[in-house]
Short mmCIF file of C-alpha atoms in Angstrom, two decimals:
data_model
loop_
_atom_site.label_atom_id
_atom_site.label_comp_id
_atom_site.label_asym_id
_atom_site.label_seq_id
_atom_site.Cartn_x
_atom_site.Cartn_y
_atom_site.Cartn_z
CA MET K 154 -95.18 -57.87 67.71
CA THR K 155 -92.13 -58.78 69.79
CA ALA K 156 -91.33 -62.47 69.62
CA LEU K 157 -91.07 -64.32 72.93
CA LEU K 158 -88.46 -66.81 74.14
CA LEU K 159 -89.72 -68.87 77.08
CA VAL K 160 -86.94 -70.73 78.85
CA ASP K 161 -87.44 -73.99 80.74
CA GLY K 162 -85.25 -72.98 83.67
CA HIS K 163 -84.50 -76.39 85.17
CA TYR K 164 -83.65 -77.78 81.73
CA LEU K 165 -81.09 -75.04 81.22
CA LEU K 166 -79.67 -75.35 84.73
CA HIS K 167 -79.29 -79.12 84.25
CA ARG K 168 -77.45 -78.54 80.98
CA ALA K 169 -75.22 -75.98 82.64
CA TRP K 170 -74.38 -78.21 85.61
CA PHE K 171 -73.58 -81.34 83.61
CA GLY K 172 -72.55 -79.91 80.26
CA PHE K 173 -69.11 -78.44 80.92
CA ALA K 174 -65.96 -80.53 80.58
CA ALA K 175 -64.42 -79.01 83.72
CA ARG K 176 -65.93 -77.52 86.88
CA ILE K 177 -65.97 -73.74 87.16
CA THR K 178 -65.05 -72.61 90.66
CA SER K 179 -64.52 -69.45 92.63
CA ARG K 180 -60.98 -68.09 92.61
CA ASP K 181 -60.22 -69.65 95.98
CA LYS K 182 -61.52 -73.03 94.68
CA THR K 183 -64.00 -73.37 97.56
CA ALA K 184 -67.28 -72.81 95.68
CA ASP K 185 -68.59 -74.50 92.54
CA ARG K 186 -70.00 -71.87 90.16
CA THR K 187 -70.60 -74.17 87.20
CA GLY K 188 -74.39 -73.90 87.44
CA VAL K 189 -74.72 -70.13 87.51
CA PHE K 190 -71.85 -69.51 85.09
CA GLY K 191 -73.09 -72.12 82.62
CA PHE K 192 -76.72 -71.01 82.81
CA THR K 193 -75.78 -67.38 82.18
CA ALA K 194 -73.39 -68.24 79.35
CA LEU K 195 -75.83 -70.60 77.61
CA LEU K 196 -78.68 -68.10 77.82
CA ARG K 197 -76.49 -65.31 76.46
CA LYS K 198 -75.40 -67.53 73.56
CA ALA K 199 -79.01 -68.52 72.80
CA GLN K 200 -80.00 -64.87 72.68
CA ALA K 201 -77.14 -63.99 70.34
CA GLN K 202 -77.76 -66.91 68.00
CA HIS K 203 -81.54 -67.28 68.08
CA ALA K 204 -83.36 -64.54 69.97
CA GLU K 205 -82.04 -61.06 69.23
CA GLY K 206 -84.85 -58.59 69.79
CA PHE K 207 -86.99 -61.18 71.64
CA GLU K 208 -88.54 -60.78 75.04
CA ILE K 209 -86.94 -63.44 77.28
CA PHE K 210 -88.78 -65.00 80.22
CA VAL K 211 -87.55 -67.90 82.37
CA VAL K 212 -89.82 -70.39 84.16
CA PHE K 213 -88.76 -72.74 86.97
CA ASP K 214 -90.51 -75.76 88.50
CA ALA K 215 -91.82 -75.17 91.99
CA GLU K 216 -90.57 -77.61 94.64
CA ASP K 217 -94.11 -78.92 95.02
CA GLY K 218 -94.90 -78.62 91.34
CA SER K 219 -95.35 -82.33 90.61
CA GLN K 220 -97.59 -83.10 93.58
CA ALA K 221 -100.86 -82.72 91.69
CA ARG K 222 -99.90 -85.24 89.02
CA ALA K 223 -98.31 -87.55 91.57
CA GLY K 224 -101.68 -87.53 93.33
CA GLN K 225 -103.19 -89.08 90.19
CA ASP K 226 -100.43 -91.67 89.90
CA GLY K 227 -97.92 -92.29 92.67
CA GLY K 228 -95.32 -93.42 90.14
CA TYR K 229 -95.15 -90.04 88.43
CA LYS K 230 -91.47 -89.02 88.29
CA ALA K 231 -90.83 -91.41 91.19
CA GLN K 232 -87.82 -92.95 89.42
CA ARG K 233 -85.86 -89.71 89.39
CA PRO K 234 -82.91 -89.59 91.79
CA ASN K 235 -82.57 -86.73 94.21
CA PRO K 236 -80.84 -83.85 92.44
CA ASP K 237 -77.22 -83.11 93.12
CA PRO K 238 -77.16 -80.72 96.11
CA GLY K 239 -74.74 -78.43 94.29
CA LEU K 240 -77.09 -78.12 91.36
CA MET K 241 -80.01 -77.06 93.55
CA GLU K 242 -77.78 -74.68 95.52
CA SER K 243 -77.04 -73.00 92.19
CA LEU K 244 -80.72 -72.19 91.68
CA SER K 245 -80.80 -69.14 93.92
CA LEU K 246 -77.60 -67.87 92.32
CA VAL K 247 -79.16 -68.27 88.87
CA LYS K 248 -82.19 -66.24 89.95
CA ASN K 249 -79.89 -63.49 91.25
CA ALA K 250 -78.00 -63.56 87.96
CA LEU K 251 -81.25 -63.19 86.01
CA ASP K 252 -82.29 -60.25 88.18
CA HIS K 253 -78.92 -58.62 87.58
CA SER K 254 -79.24 -59.20 83.82
CA GLY K 255 -82.76 -57.77 83.67
CA VAL K 256 -84.39 -61.09 82.70
CA ARG K 257 -87.79 -61.74 84.24
CA TRP K 258 -88.55 -65.16 85.75
CA ILE K 259 -91.21 -66.99 87.76
CA GLU K 260 -91.47 -70.02 90.01
CA GLU K 261 -95.18 -70.44 90.66
CA GLU K 262 -96.08 -72.30 93.82
CA GLY K 263 -97.66 -75.70 93.16
CA CYS K 264 -96.91 -75.62 89.44
CA GLU K 265 -94.60 -77.42 87.06
CA ALA K 266 -92.81 -75.20 84.58
CA ASP K 267 -94.55 -77.06 81.72
CA ASP K 268 -97.97 -75.76 82.70
CA VAL K 269 -96.79 -72.22 83.39
CA ILE K 270 -95.04 -72.11 80.01
CA ALA K 271 -98.12 -73.54 78.26
CA THR K 272 -100.23 -70.80 79.86
CA LEU K 273 -97.79 -68.08 78.84
CA VAL K 274 -97.74 -69.45 75.30
CA THR K 275 -101.53 -69.15 75.23
CA ARG K 276 -101.37 -65.57 76.46
CA ALA K 277 -98.69 -64.56 73.96
CA ARG K 278 -100.49 -66.19 71.04
CA ALA K 279 -103.70 -64.36 71.99
CA ASP K 280 -101.69 -61.23 71.15
CA ALA K 281 -100.42 -62.81 67.90
CA ARG K 282 -96.85 -63.03 69.22
CA PRO K 283 -94.59 -65.83 67.88
CA VAL K 284 -93.15 -67.99 70.64
CA ASP K 285 -90.06 -70.16 70.96
CA ILE K 286 -89.65 -72.50 73.97
CA MET K 287 -86.08 -73.31 74.96
CA THR K 288 -86.21 -76.89 76.25
CA SER K 289 -85.50 -80.53 75.51
CA ASP K 290 -88.84 -81.70 76.98
CA LYS K 291 -90.95 -83.39 74.31
CA ASP K 292 -94.18 -82.82 76.24
CA TYR K 293 -94.23 -79.36 74.68
CA ILE K 294 -94.76 -80.94 71.25
CA GLN K 295 -98.50 -80.85 72.01
CA LEU K 296 -98.34 -77.04 71.68
CA LEU K 297 -97.00 -77.21 68.13
CA GLY K 298 -100.38 -77.41 66.45
CA ASP K 299 -99.88 -73.65 66.24
CA PRO K 300 -97.33 -72.95 63.49
CA SER K 301 -96.13 -69.83 65.33
CA VAL K 302 -94.83 -71.90 68.26
CA ARG K 303 -91.49 -73.69 68.06
CA LEU K 304 -89.22 -75.66 70.37
CA LEU K 305 -85.54 -74.70 70.58
CA ASN K 306 -82.92 -77.13 71.87
CA THR K 307 -79.52 -75.48 71.62
CA GLY K 308 -77.86 -78.70 72.75
CA LEU K 309 -78.43 -80.16 69.27
CA ALA K 310 -76.64 -79.51 66.01
CA GLN K 311 -77.58 -76.20 64.38
CA GLU K 312 -79.78 -77.75 61.69
CA ARG K 313 -81.80 -79.79 64.22
CA ARG K 314 -82.32 -77.22 66.95
CA TYR K 315 -85.88 -76.20 66.07
CA THR K 316 -88.94 -78.39 66.19
CA ALA K 317 -92.02 -76.84 64.59
CA SER K 318 -95.46 -78.01 63.54
CA GLU K 319 -94.26 -79.21 60.14
CA HIS K 320 -91.72 -81.54 61.76
CA VAL K 321 -94.06 -83.44 64.06
CA HIS K 322 -95.87 -85.80 61.70
CA PRO K 323 -92.82 -86.68 59.58
CA ARG K 324 -90.89 -87.58 62.73
CA TYR K 325 -93.56 -89.30 64.81
CA SER K 326 -96.46 -90.13 62.41
CA VAL K 327 -98.94 -88.33 64.68
CA LEU K 328 -100.20 -84.75 64.91
CA ALA K 329 -99.05 -82.38 67.62
CA GLU K 330 -102.53 -82.42 69.15
CA GLN K 331 -102.30 -86.21 69.51
CA TRP K 332 -99.10 -86.11 71.56
CA PRO K 333 -100.76 -86.89 74.93
CA ASP K 334 -102.59 -89.87 73.37
CA PHE K 335 -99.38 -91.03 71.68
CA ARG K 336 -97.31 -90.88 74.86
CA ALA K 337 -100.05 -92.45 76.96
CA LEU K 338 -99.95 -95.47 74.66
CA MET K 339 -96.17 -95.84 74.25
CA GLY K 340 -95.08 -94.41 77.61
CA ASP K 341 -92.78 -91.63 78.72
CA PRO K 342 -89.74 -92.90 80.67
CA ALA K 343 -88.73 -89.37 81.66
CA ASP K 344 -91.90 -89.02 83.76
CA ASN K 345 -92.11 -92.72 84.71
CA ILE K 346 -95.28 -93.24 82.65
CA PRO K 347 -94.96 -96.88 81.52
CA GLY K 348 -97.47 -96.90 78.66
CA ILE K 349 -99.40 -99.96 77.61
CA ARG K 350 -97.37 -103.17 77.53
CA GLY K 351 -96.68 -104.25 73.98
CA ILE K 352 -97.27 -100.85 72.37
CA GLY K 353 -94.28 -98.96 71.01
CA ALA K 354 -94.05 -95.85 68.88
CA LYS K 355 -95.00 -97.53 65.58
CA THR K 356 -98.02 -99.32 67.00
CA ALA K 357 -99.16 -96.21 68.84
CA ALA K 358 -98.96 -94.15 65.64
CA ARG K 359 -100.89 -96.82 63.72
CA LEU K 360 -103.66 -96.85 66.32
CA LEU K 361 -103.90 -93.06 66.13
CA ILE K 362 -103.93 -92.87 62.32
CA GLY K 363 -106.16 -90.22 60.82
CA GLY K 364 -106.09 -87.95 63.86
CA ARG K 365 -107.78 -90.43 66.21
CA GLN K 366 -107.76 -90.04 69.96
CA LEU K 367 -107.92 -92.89 72.44
CA GLU K 368 -111.72 -92.81 72.44
CA ASN K 369 -111.89 -93.20 68.65
CA ILE K 370 -109.77 -96.31 68.22
CA PRO K 371 -112.02 -99.16 67.00
CA PRO K 372 -112.26 -101.93 69.62
CA ASP K 373 -111.41 -104.60 67.06
CA GLU K 374 -107.94 -103.04 66.67
CA LEU K 375 -107.15 -103.51 70.35
CA ARG K 376 -105.76 -106.68 71.87
CA ALA K 377 -107.37 -107.93 75.05
CA PRO K 378 -104.34 -107.16 77.27
CA TRP K 379 -104.39 -103.58 75.99
CA THR K 380 -108.03 -103.02 76.85
CA ARG K 381 -107.35 -104.11 80.41
CA GLN K 382 -104.97 -101.16 80.73
CA TRP K 383 -107.18 -98.68 78.92
CA SER K 384 -108.39 -96.82 82.01
CA GLN K 385 -104.75 -96.32 82.99
CA ALA K 386 -103.95 -94.96 79.53
CA LEU K 387 -106.77 -92.44 79.83
CA ARG K 388 -105.38 -91.30 83.19
CA TRP K 389 -101.84 -91.06 81.81
CA ARG K 390 -103.09 -88.96 78.92
CA GLU K 391 -104.62 -86.43 81.32
CA MET K 392 -101.34 -86.29 83.24
CA ILE K 393 -99.39 -85.65 80.04
CA LYS K 394 -101.71 -82.86 78.88
CA LEU K 395 -100.37 -79.41 79.69
CA ASP K 396 -102.55 -76.97 81.58
CA THR K 397 -102.91 -73.77 79.54
CA LYS K 398 -105.03 -72.00 82.15
CA VAL K 399 -102.80 -71.74 85.20
CA GLU K 400 -103.73 -68.78 87.39
CA LEU K 401 -100.78 -66.44 87.04
CA PRO K 402 -100.23 -62.78 87.89
CA ASP K 403 -101.28 -60.33 85.22
CA HIS K 404 -98.71 -58.51 83.12
CA LEU K 405 -95.95 -61.09 83.50
CA LEU K 406 -95.13 -60.59 79.85
CA THR K 407 -94.14 -57.07 78.86
CA ALA K 408 -93.46 -57.49 75.11
CA ALA K 409 -90.27 -55.48 75.68
CA PRO K 410 -87.21 -56.85 73.86
CA ALA K 411 -84.46 -57.98 76.21
CA ALA K 412 -81.27 -55.96 76.21
CA PRO K 413 -78.14 -57.83 75.12
CA LEU K 414 -77.22 -60.10 78.03
CA PRO K 415 -73.89 -59.55 79.81
CA LYS K 416 -71.06 -62.04 79.78
CA ALA K 417 -71.25 -64.72 82.44
CA ALA K 418 -67.90 -63.69 83.94
CA ASP K 419 -69.11 -60.10 84.27
CA VAL K 420 -72.31 -61.23 86.01
CA LEU K 421 -70.39 -63.34 88.53
CA GLU K 422 -67.99 -60.44 89.13
CA ALA K 423 -70.86 -58.04 89.75
CA LEU K 424 -72.52 -60.47 92.17
CA ASP K 425 -69.21 -61.09 93.99
CA LEU K 426 -69.33 -64.81 93.20
CA TRP K 427 -65.71 -65.15 92.15
#
């Protein structure tokens, strides 16, 4: 079976926009092409180093993707600043570059990329296909109970790029399946989920020892201030859980290996972006 590389599109675009030492511009210096050039170059490098012969599929957050979770908690992602206009202007160029390169992608209305990727992982694993997810988002750790699913962060040193099921407990002292419980207790600053006051990573792992979930923690192990926040923790856990049953079009995944991706400069030349 063809292995699958699912790419968190906004993660890779963010890396491209902020990760280059100098801005990449059009020849007349009037247009910033850092986002589309960097995205294309980083994806090509990831394919060459980690995903030769893989099907590659890119998933983007919809503009309204976080509304459902924000409806459960108004603070969800509320701390994030408005994105740089240039970065978001690059998004349409990136999509054109993917089309030119023959890489399939989706931006599903009303959905965060996390849930779409989790659903596609479920579909691919139903066909016994191994899956790598290119991202830096730790929420995906909850999918690593399956040893055929890995996370790939090419922004890290070579020996630390993959996170797989065998890495989760040694690093965090919890199981992959406990990740939503773990983060609900200790918080997730990236999504503005505060966690329970006074509980950090070590205390959260101790409370979840032996594969416990929030419902299984003995009451005598909980301090009174924690119990007063317990209903919030249960809500945060549900927000952190990924939806593996998003309604998506059929046949998004083809199981066809991606052709070698073209150089970023060649893509921009073909799309008349120089």
